[in-house]
PDB file of C-alpha atoms in Angstrom:
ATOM      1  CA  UNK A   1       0.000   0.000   0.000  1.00 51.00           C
ATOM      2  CA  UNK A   2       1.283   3.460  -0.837  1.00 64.00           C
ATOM      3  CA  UNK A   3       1.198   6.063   2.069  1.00 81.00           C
ATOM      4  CA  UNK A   4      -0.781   8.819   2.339  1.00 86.00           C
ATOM      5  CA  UNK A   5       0.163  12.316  -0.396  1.00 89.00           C
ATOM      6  CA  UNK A   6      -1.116  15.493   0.363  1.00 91.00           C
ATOM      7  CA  UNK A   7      -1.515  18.515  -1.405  1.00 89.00           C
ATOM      8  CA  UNK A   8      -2.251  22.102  -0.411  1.00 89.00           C
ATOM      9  CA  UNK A   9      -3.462  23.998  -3.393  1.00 87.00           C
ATOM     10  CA  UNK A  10      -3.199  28.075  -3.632  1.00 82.00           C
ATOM     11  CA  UNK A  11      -6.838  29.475  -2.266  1.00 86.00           C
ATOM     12  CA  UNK A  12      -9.200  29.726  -5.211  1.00 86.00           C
ATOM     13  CA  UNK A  13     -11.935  31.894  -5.964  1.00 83.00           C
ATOM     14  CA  UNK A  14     -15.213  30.014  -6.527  1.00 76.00           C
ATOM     15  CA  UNK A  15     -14.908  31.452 -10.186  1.00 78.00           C
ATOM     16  CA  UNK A  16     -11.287  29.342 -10.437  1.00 84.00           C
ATOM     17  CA  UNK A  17     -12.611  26.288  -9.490  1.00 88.00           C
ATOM     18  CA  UNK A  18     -13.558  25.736 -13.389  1.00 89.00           C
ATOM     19  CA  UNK A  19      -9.128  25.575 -14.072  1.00 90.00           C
ATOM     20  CA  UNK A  20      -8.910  23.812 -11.072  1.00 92.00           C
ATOM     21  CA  UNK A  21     -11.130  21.254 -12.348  1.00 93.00           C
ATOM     22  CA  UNK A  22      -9.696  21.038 -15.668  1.00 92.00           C
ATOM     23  CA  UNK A  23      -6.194  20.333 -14.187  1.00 91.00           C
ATOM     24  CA  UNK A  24      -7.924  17.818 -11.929  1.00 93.00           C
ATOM     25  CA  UNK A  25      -9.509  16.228 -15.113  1.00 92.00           C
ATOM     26  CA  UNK A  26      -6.688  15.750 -17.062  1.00 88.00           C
ATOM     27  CA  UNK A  27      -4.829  13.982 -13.832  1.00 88.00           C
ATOM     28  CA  UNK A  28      -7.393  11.697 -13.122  1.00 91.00           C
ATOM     29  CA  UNK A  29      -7.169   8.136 -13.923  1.00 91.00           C
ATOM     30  CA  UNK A  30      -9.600   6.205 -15.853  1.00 90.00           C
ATOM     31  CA  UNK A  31     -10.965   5.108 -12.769  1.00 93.00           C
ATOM     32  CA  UNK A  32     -11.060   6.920  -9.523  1.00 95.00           C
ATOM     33  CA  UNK A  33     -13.118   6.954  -6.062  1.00 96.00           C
ATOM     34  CA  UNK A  34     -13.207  10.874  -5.080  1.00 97.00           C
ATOM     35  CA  UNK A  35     -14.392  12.055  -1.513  1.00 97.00           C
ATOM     36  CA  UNK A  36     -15.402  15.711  -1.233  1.00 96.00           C
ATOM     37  CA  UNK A  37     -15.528  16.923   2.108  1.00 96.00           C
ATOM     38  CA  UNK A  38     -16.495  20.084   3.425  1.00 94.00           C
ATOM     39  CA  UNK A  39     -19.124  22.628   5.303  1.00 92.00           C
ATOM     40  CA  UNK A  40     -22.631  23.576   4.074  1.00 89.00           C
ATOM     41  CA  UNK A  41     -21.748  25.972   0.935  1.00 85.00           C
ATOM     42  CA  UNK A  42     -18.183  25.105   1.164  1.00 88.00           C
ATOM     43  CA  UNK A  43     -18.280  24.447  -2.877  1.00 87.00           C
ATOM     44  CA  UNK A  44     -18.224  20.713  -2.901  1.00 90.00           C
ATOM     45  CA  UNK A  45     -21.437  20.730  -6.039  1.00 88.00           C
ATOM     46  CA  UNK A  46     -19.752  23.991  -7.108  1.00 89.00           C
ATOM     47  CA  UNK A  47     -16.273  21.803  -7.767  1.00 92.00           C
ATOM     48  CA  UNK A  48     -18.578  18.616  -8.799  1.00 91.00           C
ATOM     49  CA  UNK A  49     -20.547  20.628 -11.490  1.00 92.00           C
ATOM     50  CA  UNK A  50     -16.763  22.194 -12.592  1.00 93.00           C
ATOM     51  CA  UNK A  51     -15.467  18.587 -13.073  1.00 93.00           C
ATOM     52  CA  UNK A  52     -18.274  17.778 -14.965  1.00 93.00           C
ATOM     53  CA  UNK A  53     -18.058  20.760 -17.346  1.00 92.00           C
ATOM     54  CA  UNK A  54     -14.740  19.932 -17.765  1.00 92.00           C
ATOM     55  CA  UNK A  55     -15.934  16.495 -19.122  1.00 91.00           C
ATOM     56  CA  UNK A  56     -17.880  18.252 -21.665  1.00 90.00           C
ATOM     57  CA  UNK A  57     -21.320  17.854 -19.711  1.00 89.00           C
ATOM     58  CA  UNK A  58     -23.962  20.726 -19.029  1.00 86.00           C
ATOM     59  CA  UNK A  59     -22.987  22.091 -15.610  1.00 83.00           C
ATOM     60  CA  UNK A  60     -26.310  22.942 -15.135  1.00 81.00           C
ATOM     61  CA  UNK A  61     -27.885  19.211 -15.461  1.00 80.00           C
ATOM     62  CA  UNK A  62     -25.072  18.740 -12.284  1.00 81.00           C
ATOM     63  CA  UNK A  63     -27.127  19.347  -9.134  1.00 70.00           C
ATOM     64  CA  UNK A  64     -26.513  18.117  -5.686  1.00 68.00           C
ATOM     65  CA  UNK A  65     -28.373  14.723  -5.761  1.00 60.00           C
ATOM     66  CA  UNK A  66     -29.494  15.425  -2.090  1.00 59.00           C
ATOM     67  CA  UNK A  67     -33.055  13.574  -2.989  1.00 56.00           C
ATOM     68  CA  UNK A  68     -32.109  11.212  -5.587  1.00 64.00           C
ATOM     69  CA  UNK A  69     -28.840  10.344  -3.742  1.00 78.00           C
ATOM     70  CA  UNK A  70     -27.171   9.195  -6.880  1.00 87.00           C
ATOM     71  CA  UNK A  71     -27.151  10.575  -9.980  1.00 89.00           C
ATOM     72  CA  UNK A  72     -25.130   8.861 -13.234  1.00 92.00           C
ATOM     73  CA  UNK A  73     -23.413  10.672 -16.337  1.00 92.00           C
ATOM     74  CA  UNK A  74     -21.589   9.367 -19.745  1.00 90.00           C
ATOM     75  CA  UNK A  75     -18.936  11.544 -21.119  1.00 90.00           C
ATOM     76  CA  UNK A  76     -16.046  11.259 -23.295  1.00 85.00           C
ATOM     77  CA  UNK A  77     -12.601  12.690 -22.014  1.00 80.00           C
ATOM     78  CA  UNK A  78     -10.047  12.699 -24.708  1.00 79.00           C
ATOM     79  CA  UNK A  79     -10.482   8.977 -26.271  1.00 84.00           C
ATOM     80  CA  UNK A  80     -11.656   7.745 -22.654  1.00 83.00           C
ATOM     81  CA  UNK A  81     -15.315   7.161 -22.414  1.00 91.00           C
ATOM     82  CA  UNK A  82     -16.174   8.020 -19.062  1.00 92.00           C
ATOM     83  CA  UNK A  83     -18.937   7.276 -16.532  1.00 94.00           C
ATOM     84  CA  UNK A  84     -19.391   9.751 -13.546  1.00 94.00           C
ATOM     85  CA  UNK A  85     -21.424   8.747 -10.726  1.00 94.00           C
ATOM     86  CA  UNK A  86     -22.087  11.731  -8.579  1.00 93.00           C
ATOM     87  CA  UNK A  87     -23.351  10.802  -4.843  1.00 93.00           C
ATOM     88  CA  UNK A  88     -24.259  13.502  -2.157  1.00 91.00           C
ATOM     89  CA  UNK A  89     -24.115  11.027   1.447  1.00 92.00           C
ATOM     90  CA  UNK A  90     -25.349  14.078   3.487  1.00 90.00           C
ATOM     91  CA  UNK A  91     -29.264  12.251   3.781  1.00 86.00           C
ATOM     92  CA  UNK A  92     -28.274   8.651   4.264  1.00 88.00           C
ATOM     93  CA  UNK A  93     -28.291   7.074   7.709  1.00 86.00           C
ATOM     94  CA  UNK A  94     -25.206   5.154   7.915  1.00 90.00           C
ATOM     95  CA  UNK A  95     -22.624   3.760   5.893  1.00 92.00           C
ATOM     96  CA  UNK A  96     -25.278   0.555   5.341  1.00 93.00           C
ATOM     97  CA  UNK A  97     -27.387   2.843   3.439  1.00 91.00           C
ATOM     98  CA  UNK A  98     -24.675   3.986   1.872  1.00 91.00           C
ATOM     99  CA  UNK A  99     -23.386   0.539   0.144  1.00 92.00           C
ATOM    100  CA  UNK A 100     -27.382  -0.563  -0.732  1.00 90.00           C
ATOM    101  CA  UNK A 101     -26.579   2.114  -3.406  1.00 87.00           C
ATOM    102  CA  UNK A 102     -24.071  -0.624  -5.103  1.00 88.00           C
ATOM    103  CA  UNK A 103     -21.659   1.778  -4.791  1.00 91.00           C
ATOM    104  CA  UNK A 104     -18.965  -0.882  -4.536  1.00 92.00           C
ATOM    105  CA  UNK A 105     -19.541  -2.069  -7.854  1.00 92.00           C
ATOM    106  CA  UNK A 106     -18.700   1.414  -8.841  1.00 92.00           C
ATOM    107  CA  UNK A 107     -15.326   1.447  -6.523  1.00 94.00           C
ATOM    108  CA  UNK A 108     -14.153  -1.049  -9.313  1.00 92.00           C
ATOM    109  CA  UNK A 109     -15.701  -0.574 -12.779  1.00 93.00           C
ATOM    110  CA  UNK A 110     -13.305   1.066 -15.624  1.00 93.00           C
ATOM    111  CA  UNK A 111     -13.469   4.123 -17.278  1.00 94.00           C
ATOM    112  CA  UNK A 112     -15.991   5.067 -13.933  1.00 94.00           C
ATOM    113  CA  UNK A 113     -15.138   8.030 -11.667  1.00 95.00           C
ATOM    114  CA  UNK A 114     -17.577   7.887  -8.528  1.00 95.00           C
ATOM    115  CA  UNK A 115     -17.633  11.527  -6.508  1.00 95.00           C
ATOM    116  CA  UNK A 116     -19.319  11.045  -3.389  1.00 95.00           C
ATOM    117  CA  UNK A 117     -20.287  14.669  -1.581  1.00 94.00           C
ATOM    118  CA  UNK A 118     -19.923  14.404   2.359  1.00 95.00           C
ATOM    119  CA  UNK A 119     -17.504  11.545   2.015  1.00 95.00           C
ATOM    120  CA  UNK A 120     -16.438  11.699   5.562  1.00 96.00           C
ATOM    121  CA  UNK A 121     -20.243  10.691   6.139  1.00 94.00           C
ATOM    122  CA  UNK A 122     -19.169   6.896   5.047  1.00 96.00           C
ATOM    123  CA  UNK A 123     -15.237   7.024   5.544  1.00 95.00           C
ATOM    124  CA  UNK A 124     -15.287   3.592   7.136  1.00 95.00           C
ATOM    125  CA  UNK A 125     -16.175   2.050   3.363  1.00 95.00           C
ATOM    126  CA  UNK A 126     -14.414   4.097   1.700  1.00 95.00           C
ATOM    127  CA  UNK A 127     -11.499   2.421  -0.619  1.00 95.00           C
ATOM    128  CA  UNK A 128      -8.441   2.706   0.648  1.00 92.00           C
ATOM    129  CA  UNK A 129      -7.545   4.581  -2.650  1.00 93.00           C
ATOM    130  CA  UNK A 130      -9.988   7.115  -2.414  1.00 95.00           C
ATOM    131  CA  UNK A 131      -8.644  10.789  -3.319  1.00 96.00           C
ATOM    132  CA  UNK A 132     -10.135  12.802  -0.553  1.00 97.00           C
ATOM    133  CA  UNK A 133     -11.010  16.050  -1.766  1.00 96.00           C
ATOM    134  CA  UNK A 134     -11.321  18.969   1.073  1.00 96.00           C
ATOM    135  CA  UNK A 135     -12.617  22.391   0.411  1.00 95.00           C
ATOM    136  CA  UNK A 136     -12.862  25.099   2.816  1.00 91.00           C
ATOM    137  CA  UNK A 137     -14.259  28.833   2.766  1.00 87.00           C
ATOM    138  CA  UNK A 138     -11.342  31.044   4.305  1.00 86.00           C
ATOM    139  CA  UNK A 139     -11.720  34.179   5.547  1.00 76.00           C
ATOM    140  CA  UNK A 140     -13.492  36.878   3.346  1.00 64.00           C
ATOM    141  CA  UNK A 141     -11.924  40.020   4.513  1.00 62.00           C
ATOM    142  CA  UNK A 142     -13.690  43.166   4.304  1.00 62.00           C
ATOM    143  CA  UNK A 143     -14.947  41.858   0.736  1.00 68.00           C
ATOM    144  CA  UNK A 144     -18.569  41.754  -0.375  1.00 71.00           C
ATOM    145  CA  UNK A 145     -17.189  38.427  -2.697  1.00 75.00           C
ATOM    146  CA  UNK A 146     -17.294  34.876  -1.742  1.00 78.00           C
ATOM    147  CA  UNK A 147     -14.359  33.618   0.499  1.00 83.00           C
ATOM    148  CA  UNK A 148     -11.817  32.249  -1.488  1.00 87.00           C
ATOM    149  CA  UNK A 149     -11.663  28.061  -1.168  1.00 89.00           C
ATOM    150  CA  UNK A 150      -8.854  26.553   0.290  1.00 91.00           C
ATOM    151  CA  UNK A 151      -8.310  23.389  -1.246  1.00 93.00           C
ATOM    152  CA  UNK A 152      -6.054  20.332  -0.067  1.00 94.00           C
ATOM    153  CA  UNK A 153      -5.919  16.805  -1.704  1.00 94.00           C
ATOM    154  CA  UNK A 154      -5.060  13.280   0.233  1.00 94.00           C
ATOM    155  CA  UNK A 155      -4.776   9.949  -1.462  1.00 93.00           C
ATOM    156  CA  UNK A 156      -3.222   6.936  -1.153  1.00 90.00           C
ATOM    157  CA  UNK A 157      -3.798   6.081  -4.543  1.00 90.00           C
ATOM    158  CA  UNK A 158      -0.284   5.274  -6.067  1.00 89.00           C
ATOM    159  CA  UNK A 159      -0.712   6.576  -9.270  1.00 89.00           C
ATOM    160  CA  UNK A 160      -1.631   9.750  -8.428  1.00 90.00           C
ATOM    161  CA  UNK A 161       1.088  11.464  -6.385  1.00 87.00           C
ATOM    162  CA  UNK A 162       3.406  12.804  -9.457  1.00 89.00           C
ATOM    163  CA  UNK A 163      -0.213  14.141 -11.228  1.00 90.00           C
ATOM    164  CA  UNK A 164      -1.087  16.226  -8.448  1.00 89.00           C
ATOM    165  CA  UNK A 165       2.506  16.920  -7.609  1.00 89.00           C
ATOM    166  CA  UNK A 166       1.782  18.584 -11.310  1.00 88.00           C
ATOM    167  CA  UNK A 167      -1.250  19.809 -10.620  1.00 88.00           C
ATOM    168  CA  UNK A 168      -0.320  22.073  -7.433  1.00 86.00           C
ATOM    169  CA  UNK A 169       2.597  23.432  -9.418  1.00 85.00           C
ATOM    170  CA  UNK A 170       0.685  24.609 -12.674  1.00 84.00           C
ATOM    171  CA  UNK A 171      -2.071  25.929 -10.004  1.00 81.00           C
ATOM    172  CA  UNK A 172       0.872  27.688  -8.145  1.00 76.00           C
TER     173      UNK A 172
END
């Protein structure tokens, strides 16, 4: 097992989440478990709708699936044909709940990136791969503008160290 990488990104804008995401995109492998973690309004479906307009889908067909709990997406990213399973885990009881979703047939499918909002909700079945994803409002100032997010990526995941190694230093 590879140990844990971390990655503090520069504070973003809401607004810069869109590069952020592209970077993120074009690191990703073609399949990938991603826990976002954060506050209410922290940006977590801001980011989520930014990674899926970066896969060519409408942003705007990307809502929190709060209700619906799951909601599924094709997409093509480069010559990869993608699936995107977004989860929001804020409504479900426990982590029980969470895997009657047959979400661990989605851990391991290729070509399938599964984004689970309020990750830390179900942590204890998470893979141990999972790129944890946490975003944070900082402090606005004296600024009528949204708080910049500060951003810092975890994983285990061997392949990904050198892409976000990359990542924070094209961000930077």
């Amino acid at each position: 097992m590879s140990s844990l990488v971390s990655h503090r990104f520069a504070p973003l804008a809401l607004d810069q989440l869109d590069r952020f995401a592209v970077e993120l995109v074009s690191a990703l492998p073609d399949r990938v478990v991603i826990g976002m973690v954060g506050t209410l309004g922290a940006g977590k479906t801001t980011l989520t709708q930014a990674i899926a307009s970066a896969i060519g889908l409408d942003r705007e067909s990307v809502t929190s699936p709060t209700f619906s709990l799951l909601c599924s997406y094709s997409a093509t990213v480069g010559n990869r044909s993608i699936t995107l399973h977004h989860i929001d885990a804020y409504r479900l009881g426990d982590e029980d709940e969470f895997l009657e979703l047959g979400v661990e047939e989605f851990f391991e499918q290729p070509n399938t990136w599964t984004l689970i909002e309020w990750a830390d909700r179900v942590a204890e079945v998470m893979p141990a791969d999972t790129l944890w994803i946490n975003i944070a409002p900082m402090s606005a100032g004296d600024t009528d503008d949204p708080p910049p997010r500060s951003i810092v990526c975890s994983t285990n995941d061997g392949r990904l160290p050198t892409p976000l190694a990359e990542l924070a230093k094209r961000l930077s």
